[in-house]
Short mmCIF file of N, CA and C in Angstrom, two decimals:
data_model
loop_
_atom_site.label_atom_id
_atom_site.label_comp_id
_atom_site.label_asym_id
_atom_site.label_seq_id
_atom_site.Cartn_x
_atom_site.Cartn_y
_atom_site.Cartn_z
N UNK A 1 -125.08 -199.09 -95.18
CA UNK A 1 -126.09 -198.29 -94.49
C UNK A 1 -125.57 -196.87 -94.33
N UNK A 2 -126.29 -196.02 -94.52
CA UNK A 2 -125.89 -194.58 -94.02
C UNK A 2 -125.96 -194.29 -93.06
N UNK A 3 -125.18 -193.76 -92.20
CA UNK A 3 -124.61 -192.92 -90.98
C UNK A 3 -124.98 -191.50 -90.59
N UNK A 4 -125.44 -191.07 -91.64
CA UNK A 4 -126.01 -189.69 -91.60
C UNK A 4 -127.01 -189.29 -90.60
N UNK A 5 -127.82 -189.80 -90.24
CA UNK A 5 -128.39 -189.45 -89.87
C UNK A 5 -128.36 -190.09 -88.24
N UNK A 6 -127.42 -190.19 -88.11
CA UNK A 6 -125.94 -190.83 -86.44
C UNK A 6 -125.58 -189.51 -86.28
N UNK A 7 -125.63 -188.21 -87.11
CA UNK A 7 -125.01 -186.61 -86.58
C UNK A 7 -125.64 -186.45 -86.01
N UNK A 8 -125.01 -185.98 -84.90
CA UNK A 8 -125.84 -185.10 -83.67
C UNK A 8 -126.47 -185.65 -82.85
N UNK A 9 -126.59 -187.02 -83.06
CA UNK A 9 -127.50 -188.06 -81.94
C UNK A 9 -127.39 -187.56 -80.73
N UNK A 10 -126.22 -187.58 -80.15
CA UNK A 10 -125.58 -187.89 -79.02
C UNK A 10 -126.18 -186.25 -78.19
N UNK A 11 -125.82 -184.86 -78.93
CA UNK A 11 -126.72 -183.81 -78.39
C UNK A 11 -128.14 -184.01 -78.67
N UNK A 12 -129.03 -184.30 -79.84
CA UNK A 12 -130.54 -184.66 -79.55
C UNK A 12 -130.92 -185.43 -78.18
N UNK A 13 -130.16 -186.32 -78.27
CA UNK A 13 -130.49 -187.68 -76.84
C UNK A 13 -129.98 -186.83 -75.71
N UNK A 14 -129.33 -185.72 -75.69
CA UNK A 14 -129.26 -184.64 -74.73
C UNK A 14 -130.21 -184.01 -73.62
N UNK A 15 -131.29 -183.56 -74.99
CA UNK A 15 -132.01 -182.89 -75.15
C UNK A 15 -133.40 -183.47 -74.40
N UNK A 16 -133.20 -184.53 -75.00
CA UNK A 16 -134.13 -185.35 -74.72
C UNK A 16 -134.45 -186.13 -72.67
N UNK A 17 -133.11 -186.64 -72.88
CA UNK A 17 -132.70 -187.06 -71.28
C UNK A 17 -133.35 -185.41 -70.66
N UNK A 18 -133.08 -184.24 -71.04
CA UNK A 18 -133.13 -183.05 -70.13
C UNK A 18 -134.63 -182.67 -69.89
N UNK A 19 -135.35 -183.11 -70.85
CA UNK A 19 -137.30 -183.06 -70.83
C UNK A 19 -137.50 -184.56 -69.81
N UNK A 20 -137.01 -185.80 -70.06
CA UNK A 20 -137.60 -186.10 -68.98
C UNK A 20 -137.37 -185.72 -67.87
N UNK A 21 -136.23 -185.86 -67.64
CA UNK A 21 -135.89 -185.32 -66.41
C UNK A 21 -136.42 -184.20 -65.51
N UNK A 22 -137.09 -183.10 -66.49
CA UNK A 22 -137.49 -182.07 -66.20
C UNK A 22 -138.86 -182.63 -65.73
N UNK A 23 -139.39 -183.58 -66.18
CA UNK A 23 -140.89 -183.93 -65.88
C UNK A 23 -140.72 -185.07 -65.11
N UNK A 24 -139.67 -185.39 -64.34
CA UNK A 24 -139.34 -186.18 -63.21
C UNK A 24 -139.69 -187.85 -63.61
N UNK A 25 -138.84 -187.71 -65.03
CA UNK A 25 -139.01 -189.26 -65.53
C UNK A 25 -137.21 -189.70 -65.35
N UNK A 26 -136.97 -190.13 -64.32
CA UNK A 26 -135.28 -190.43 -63.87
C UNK A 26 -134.84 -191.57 -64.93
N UNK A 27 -135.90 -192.21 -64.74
CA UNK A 27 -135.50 -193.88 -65.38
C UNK A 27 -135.06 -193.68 -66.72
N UNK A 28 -136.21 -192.75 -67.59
CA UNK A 28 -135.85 -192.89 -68.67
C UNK A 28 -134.79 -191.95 -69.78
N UNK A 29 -135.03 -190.98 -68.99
CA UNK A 29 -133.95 -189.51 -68.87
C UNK A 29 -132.31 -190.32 -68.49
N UNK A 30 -131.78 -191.29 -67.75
CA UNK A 30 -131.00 -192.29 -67.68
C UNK A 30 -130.86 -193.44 -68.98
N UNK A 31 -131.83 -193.66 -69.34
CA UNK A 31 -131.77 -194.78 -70.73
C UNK A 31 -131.53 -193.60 -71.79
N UNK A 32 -131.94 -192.82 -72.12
CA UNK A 32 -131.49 -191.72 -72.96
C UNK A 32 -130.31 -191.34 -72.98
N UNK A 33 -130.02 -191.02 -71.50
CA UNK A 33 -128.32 -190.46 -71.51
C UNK A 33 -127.36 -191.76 -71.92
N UNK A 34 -127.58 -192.66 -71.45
CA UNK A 34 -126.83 -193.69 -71.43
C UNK A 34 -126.74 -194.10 -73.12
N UNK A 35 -127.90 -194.39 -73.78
CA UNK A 35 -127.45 -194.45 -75.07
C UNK A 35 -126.92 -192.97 -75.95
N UNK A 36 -127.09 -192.17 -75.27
CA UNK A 36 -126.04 -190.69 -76.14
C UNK A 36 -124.54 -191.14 -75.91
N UNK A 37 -124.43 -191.46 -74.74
CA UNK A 37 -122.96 -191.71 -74.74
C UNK A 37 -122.49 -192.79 -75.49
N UNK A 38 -123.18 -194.31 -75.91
CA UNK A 38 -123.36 -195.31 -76.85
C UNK A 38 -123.03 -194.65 -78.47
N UNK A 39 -123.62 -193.62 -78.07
CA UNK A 39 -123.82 -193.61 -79.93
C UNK A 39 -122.48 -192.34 -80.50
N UNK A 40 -122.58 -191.46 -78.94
CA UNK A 40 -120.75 -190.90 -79.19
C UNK A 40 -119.69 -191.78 -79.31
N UNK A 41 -119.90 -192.68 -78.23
CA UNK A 41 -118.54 -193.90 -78.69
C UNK A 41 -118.44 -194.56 -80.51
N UNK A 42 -119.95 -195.12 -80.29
CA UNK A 42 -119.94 -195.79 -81.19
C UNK A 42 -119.61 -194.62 -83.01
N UNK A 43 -119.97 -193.88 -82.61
CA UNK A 43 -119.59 -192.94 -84.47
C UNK A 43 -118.46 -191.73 -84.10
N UNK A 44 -117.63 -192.04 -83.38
CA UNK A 44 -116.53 -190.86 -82.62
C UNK A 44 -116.85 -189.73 -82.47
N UNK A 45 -118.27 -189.62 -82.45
CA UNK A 45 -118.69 -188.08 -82.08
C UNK A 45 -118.48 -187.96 -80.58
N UNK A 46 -117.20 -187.38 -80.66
CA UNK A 46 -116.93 -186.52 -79.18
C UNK A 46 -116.94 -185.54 -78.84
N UNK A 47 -116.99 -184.55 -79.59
CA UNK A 47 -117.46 -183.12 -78.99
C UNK A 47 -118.24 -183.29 -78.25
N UNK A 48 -119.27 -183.46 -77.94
CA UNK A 48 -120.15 -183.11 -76.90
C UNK A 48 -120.12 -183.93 -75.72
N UNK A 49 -118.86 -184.86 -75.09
CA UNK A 49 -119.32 -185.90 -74.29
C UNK A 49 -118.82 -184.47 -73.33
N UNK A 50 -118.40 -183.72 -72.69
CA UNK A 50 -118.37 -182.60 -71.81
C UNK A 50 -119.60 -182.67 -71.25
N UNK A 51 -120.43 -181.71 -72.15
CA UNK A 51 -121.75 -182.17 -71.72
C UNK A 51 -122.33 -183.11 -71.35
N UNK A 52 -122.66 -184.23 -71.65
CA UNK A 52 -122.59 -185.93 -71.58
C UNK A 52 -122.49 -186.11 -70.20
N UNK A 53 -121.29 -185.76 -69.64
CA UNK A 53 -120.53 -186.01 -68.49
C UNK A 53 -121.13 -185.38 -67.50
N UNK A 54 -121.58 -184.30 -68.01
CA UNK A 54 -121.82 -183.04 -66.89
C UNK A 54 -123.48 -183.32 -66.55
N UNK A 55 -124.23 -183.91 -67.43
CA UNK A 55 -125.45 -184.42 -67.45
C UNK A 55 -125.67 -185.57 -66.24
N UNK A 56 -124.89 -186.45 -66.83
CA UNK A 56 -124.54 -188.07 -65.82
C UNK A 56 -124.49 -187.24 -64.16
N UNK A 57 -123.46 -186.17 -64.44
CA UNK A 57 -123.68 -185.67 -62.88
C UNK A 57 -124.87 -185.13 -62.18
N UNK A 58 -125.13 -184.52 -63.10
CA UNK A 58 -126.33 -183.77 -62.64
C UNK A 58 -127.93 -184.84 -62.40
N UNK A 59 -127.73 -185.83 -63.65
CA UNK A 59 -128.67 -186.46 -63.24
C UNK A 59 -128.63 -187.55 -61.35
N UNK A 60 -127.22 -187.82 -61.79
CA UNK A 60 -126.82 -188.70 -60.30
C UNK A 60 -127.21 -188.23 -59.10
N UNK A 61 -127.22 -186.61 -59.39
CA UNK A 61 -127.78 -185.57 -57.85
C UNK A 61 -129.27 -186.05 -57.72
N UNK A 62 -130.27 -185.90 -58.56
CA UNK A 62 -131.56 -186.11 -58.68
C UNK A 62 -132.01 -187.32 -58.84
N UNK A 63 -131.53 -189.01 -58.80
CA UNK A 63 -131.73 -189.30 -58.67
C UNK A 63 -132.21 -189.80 -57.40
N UNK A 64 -133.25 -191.00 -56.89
CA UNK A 64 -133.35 -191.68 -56.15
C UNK A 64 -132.19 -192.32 -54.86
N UNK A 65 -131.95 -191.64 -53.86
CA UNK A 65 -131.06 -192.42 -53.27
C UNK A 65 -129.25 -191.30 -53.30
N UNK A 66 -129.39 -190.58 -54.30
CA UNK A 66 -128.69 -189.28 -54.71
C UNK A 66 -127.17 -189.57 -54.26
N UNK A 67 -126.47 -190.04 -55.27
CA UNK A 67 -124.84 -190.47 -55.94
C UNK A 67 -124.41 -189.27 -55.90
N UNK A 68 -124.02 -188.84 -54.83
CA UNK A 68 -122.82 -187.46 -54.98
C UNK A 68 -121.49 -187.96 -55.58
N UNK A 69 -121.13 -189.24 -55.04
CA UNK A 69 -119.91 -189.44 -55.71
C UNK A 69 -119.51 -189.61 -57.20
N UNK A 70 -120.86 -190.17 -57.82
CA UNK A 70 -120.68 -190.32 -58.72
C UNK A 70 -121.24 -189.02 -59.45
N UNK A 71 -121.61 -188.55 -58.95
CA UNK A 71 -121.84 -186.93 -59.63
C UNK A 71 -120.83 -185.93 -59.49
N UNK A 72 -120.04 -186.14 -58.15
CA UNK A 72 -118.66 -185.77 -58.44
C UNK A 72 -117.17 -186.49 -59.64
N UNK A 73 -117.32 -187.46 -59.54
CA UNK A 73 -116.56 -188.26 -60.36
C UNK A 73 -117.12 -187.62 -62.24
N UNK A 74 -118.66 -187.92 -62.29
CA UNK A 74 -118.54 -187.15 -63.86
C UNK A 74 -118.35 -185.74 -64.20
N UNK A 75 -118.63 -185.14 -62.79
CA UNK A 75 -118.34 -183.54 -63.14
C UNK A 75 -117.01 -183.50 -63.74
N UNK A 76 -116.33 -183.75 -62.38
CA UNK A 76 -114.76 -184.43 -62.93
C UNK A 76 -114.39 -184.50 -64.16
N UNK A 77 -115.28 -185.60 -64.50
CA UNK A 77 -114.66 -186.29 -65.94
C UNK A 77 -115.26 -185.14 -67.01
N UNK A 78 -116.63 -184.36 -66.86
CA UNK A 78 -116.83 -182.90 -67.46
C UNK A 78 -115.51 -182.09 -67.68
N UNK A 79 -115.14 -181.65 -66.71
CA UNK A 79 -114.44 -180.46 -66.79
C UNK A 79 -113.05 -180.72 -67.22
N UNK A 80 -112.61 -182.02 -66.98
CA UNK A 80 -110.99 -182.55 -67.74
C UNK A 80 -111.42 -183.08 -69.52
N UNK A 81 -112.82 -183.25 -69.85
CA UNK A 81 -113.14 -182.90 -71.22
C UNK A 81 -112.94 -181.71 -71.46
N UNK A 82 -113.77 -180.88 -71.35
CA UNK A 82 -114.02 -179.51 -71.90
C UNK A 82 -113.13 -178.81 -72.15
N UNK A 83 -111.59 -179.10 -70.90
CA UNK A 83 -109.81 -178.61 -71.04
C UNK A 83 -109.77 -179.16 -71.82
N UNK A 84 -109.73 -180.11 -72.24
CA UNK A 84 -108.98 -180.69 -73.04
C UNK A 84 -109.61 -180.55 -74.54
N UNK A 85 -110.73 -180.23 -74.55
CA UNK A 85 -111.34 -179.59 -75.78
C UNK A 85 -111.25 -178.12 -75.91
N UNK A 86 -110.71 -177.70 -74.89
CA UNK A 86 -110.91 -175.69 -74.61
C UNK A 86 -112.33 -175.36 -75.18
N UNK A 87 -113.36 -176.02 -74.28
CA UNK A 87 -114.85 -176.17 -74.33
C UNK A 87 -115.00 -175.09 -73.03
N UNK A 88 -114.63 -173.97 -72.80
CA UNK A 88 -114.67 -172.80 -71.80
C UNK A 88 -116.36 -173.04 -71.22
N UNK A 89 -117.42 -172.90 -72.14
CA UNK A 89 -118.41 -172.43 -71.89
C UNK A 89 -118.90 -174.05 -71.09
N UNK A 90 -118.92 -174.94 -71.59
CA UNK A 90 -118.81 -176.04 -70.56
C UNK A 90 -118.33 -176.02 -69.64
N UNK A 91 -117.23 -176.07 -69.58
CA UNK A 91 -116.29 -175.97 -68.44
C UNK A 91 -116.74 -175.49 -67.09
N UNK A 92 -117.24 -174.20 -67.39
CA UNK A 92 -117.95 -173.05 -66.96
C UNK A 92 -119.18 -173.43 -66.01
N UNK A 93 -119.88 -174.13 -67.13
CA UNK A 93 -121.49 -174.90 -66.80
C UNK A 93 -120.68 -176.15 -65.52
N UNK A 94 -120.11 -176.46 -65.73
CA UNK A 94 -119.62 -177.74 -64.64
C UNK A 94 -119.06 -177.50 -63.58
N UNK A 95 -118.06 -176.66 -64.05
CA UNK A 95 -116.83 -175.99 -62.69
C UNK A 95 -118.33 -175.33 -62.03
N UNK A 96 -119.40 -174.81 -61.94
CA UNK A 96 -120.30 -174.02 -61.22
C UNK A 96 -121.29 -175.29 -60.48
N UNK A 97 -121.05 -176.50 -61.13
CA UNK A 97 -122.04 -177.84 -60.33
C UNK A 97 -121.03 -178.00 -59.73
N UNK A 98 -119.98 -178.28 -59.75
CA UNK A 98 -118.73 -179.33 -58.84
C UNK A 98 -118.37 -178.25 -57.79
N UNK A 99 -118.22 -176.63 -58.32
CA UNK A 99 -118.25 -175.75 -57.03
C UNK A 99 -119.58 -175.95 -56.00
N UNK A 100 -120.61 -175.95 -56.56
CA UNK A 100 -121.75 -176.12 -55.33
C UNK A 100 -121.74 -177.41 -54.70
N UNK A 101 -121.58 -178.17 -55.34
CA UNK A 101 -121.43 -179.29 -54.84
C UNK A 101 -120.24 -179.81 -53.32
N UNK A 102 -118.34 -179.08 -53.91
CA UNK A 102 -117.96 -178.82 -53.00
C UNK A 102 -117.99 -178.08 -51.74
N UNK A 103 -119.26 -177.20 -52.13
CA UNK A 103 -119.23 -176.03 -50.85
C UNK A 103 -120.21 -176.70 -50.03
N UNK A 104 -121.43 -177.38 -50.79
CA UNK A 104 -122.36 -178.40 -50.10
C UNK A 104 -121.56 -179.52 -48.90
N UNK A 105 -120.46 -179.52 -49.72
CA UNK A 105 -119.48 -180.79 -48.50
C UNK A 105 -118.19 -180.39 -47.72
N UNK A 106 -119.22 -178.88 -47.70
CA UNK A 106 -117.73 -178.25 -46.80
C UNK A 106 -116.60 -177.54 -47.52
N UNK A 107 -116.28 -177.53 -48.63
CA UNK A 107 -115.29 -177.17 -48.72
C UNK A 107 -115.32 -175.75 -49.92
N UNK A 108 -115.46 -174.99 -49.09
CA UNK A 108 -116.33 -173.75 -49.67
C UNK A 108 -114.99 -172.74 -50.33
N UNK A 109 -113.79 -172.88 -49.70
CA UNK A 109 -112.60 -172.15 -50.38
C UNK A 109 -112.44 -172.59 -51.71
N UNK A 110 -112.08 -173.88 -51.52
CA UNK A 110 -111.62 -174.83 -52.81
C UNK A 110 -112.77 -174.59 -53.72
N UNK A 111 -113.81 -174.46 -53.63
CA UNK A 111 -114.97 -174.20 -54.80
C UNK A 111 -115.03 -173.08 -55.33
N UNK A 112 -114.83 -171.67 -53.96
CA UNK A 112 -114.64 -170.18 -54.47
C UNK A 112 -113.23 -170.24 -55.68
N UNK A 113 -112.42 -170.32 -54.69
CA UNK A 113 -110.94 -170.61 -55.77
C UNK A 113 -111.11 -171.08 -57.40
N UNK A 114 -112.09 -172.54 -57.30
CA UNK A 114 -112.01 -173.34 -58.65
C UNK A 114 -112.57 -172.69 -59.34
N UNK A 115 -113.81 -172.26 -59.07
CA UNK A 115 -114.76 -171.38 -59.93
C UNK A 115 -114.11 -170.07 -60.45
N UNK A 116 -113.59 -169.14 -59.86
CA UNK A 116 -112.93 -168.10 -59.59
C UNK A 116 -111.99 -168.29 -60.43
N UNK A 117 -111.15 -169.31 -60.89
CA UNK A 117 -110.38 -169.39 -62.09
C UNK A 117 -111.01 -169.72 -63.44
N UNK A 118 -111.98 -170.97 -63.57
CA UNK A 118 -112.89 -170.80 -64.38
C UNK A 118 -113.67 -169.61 -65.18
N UNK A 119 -114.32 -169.30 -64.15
CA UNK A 119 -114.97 -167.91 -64.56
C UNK A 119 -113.85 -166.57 -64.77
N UNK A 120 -112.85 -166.31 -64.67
CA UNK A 120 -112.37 -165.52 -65.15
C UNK A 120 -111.35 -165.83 -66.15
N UNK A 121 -111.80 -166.23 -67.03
CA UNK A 121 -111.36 -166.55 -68.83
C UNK A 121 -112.51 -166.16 -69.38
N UNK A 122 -113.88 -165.60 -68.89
CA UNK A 122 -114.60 -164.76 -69.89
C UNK A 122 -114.31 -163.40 -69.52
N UNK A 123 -114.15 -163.19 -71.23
CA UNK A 123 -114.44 -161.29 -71.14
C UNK A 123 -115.97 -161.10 -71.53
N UNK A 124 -116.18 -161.66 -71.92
CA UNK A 124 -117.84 -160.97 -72.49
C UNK A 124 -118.58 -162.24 -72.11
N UNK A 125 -119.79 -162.26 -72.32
CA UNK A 125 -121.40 -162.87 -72.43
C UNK A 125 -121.74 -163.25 -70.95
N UNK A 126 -121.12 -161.76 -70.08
CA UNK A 126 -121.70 -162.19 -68.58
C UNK A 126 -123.21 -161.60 -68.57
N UNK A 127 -123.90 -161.44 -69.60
CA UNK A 127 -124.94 -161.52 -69.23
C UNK A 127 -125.79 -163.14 -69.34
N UNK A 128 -125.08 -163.73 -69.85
CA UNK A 128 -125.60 -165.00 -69.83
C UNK A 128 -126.27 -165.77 -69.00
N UNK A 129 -126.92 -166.84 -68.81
CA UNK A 129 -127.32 -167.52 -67.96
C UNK A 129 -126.27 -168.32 -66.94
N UNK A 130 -125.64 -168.90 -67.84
CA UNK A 130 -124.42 -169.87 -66.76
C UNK A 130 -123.05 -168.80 -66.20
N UNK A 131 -123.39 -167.60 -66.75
CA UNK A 131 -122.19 -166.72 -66.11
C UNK A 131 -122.91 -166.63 -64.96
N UNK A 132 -124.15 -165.75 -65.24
CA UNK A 132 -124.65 -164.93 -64.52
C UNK A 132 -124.92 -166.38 -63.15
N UNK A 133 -125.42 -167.26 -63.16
CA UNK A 133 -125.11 -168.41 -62.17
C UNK A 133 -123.84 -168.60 -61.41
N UNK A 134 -122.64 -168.88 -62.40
CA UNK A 134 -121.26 -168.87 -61.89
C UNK A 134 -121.28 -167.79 -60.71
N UNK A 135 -121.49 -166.32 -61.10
CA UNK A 135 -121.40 -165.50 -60.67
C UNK A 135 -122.29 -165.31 -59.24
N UNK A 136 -123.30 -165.86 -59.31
CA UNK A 136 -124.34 -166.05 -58.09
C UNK A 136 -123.83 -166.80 -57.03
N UNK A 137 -123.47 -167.78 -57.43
CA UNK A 137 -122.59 -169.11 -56.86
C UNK A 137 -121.51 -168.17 -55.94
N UNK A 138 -120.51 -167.51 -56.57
CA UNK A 138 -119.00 -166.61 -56.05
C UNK A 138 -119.49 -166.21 -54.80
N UNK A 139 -120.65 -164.84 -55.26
CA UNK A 139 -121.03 -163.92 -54.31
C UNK A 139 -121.58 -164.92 -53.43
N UNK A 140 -122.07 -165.92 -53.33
CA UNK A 140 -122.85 -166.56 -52.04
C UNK A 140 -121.46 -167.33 -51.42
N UNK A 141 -120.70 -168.21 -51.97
CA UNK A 141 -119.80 -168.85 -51.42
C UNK A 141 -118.69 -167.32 -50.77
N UNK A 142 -118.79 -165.94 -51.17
CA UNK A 142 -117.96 -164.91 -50.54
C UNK A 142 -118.60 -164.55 -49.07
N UNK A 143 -119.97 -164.73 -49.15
CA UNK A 143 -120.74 -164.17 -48.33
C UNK A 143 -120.49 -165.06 -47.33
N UNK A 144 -120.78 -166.41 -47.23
CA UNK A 144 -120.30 -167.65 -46.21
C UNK A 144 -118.81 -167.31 -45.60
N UNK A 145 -118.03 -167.31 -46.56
CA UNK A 145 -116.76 -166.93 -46.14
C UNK A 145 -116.36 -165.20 -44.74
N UNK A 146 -117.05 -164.48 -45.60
CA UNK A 146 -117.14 -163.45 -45.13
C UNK A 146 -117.65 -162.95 -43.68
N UNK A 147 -119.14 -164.15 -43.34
CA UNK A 147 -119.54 -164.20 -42.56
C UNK A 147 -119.05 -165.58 -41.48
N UNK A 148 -118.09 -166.09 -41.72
CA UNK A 148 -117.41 -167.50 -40.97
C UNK A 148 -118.45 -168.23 -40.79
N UNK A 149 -118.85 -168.93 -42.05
CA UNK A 149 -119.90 -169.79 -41.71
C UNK A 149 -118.81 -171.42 -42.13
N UNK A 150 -118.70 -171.72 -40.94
CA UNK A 150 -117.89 -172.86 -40.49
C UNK A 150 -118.32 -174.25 -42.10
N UNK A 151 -119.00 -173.67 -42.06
CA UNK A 151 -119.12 -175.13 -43.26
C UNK A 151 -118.87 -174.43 -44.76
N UNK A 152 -118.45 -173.06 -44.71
CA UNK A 152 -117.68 -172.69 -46.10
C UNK A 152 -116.29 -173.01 -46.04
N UNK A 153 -116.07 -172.95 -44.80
CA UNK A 153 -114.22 -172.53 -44.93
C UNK A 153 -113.80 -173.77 -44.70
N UNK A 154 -114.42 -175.02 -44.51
CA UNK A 154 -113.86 -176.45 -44.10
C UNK A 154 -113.14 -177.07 -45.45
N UNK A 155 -111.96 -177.84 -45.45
CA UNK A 155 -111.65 -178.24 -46.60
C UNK A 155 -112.07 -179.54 -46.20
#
């Protein structure tokens, strides 16, 4: 059987999980993601599980009942991909969910800090979308800080 047409599954089924989701179909935007990651295992397409990972998190926030932990745990597992691929621009996209996420639970230094190293390994494409976010993220987690808002500075 040919395999060929197994390239790229794993980002199409990306793509796909990200339209339902967008049209508030959880269930199946979840059966989607879940077989992208199936079909990366299954044909060693790993480049893209970064993303993959960073998805699982993001979807876990929006689900029903809303898995921070486990949306912390794949960010996690996001951003120790993307190092380990020197996938920056991922990295980037994740370190900016797992920062909001930490500042959401208090711990608003540790997120300024994480991000703050992240984001400065780009020299260029801050006009981008996920810079220009990263960057939104800083200035608001500076502003909390700045202004002692007790639930930035908590570790």
């Amino acid at each position: 059987m040919n395999a060929d047409y197994l390239v790229m599954m794993p980002y199409y089924g990306s793509i796909l999980a990200e339209a339902y989701l967008s049209s508030g179909n959880v269930e199946d935007a979840r059966r989607v993601l879940d077989d992208a990651f199936e079909r990366a295992t299954s044909t060693g397409e790993r480049w893209f599980d970064a993303e993959l990972y960073r998805l699982k998190g993001e979807f876990a926030l929006r689900e029903p009942g809303r898995d921070g932990d486990l949306a912390a745990e794949s960010f996690g597992k996001s951003v120790e991909t993307a190092g380990a691929q020197a996938a920056k621009w991922w990295e980037l996209r994740t370190a900016t969910q797992l920062a909001r996420q930490w500042a959401e639970r208090g711990a608003g230094e540790k997120a300024h800090d994480f991000l703050t190293h992240v984001r400065d390994w780009f020299t260029e494409g801050f006009e981008t979308a996920d810079v220009r976010e990263a960057e939104a993220l800083l200035s608001e987690l500076e502003r909390a800080t700045l202004f002692g808002s007790p639930s930035a500075r908590r570790e």
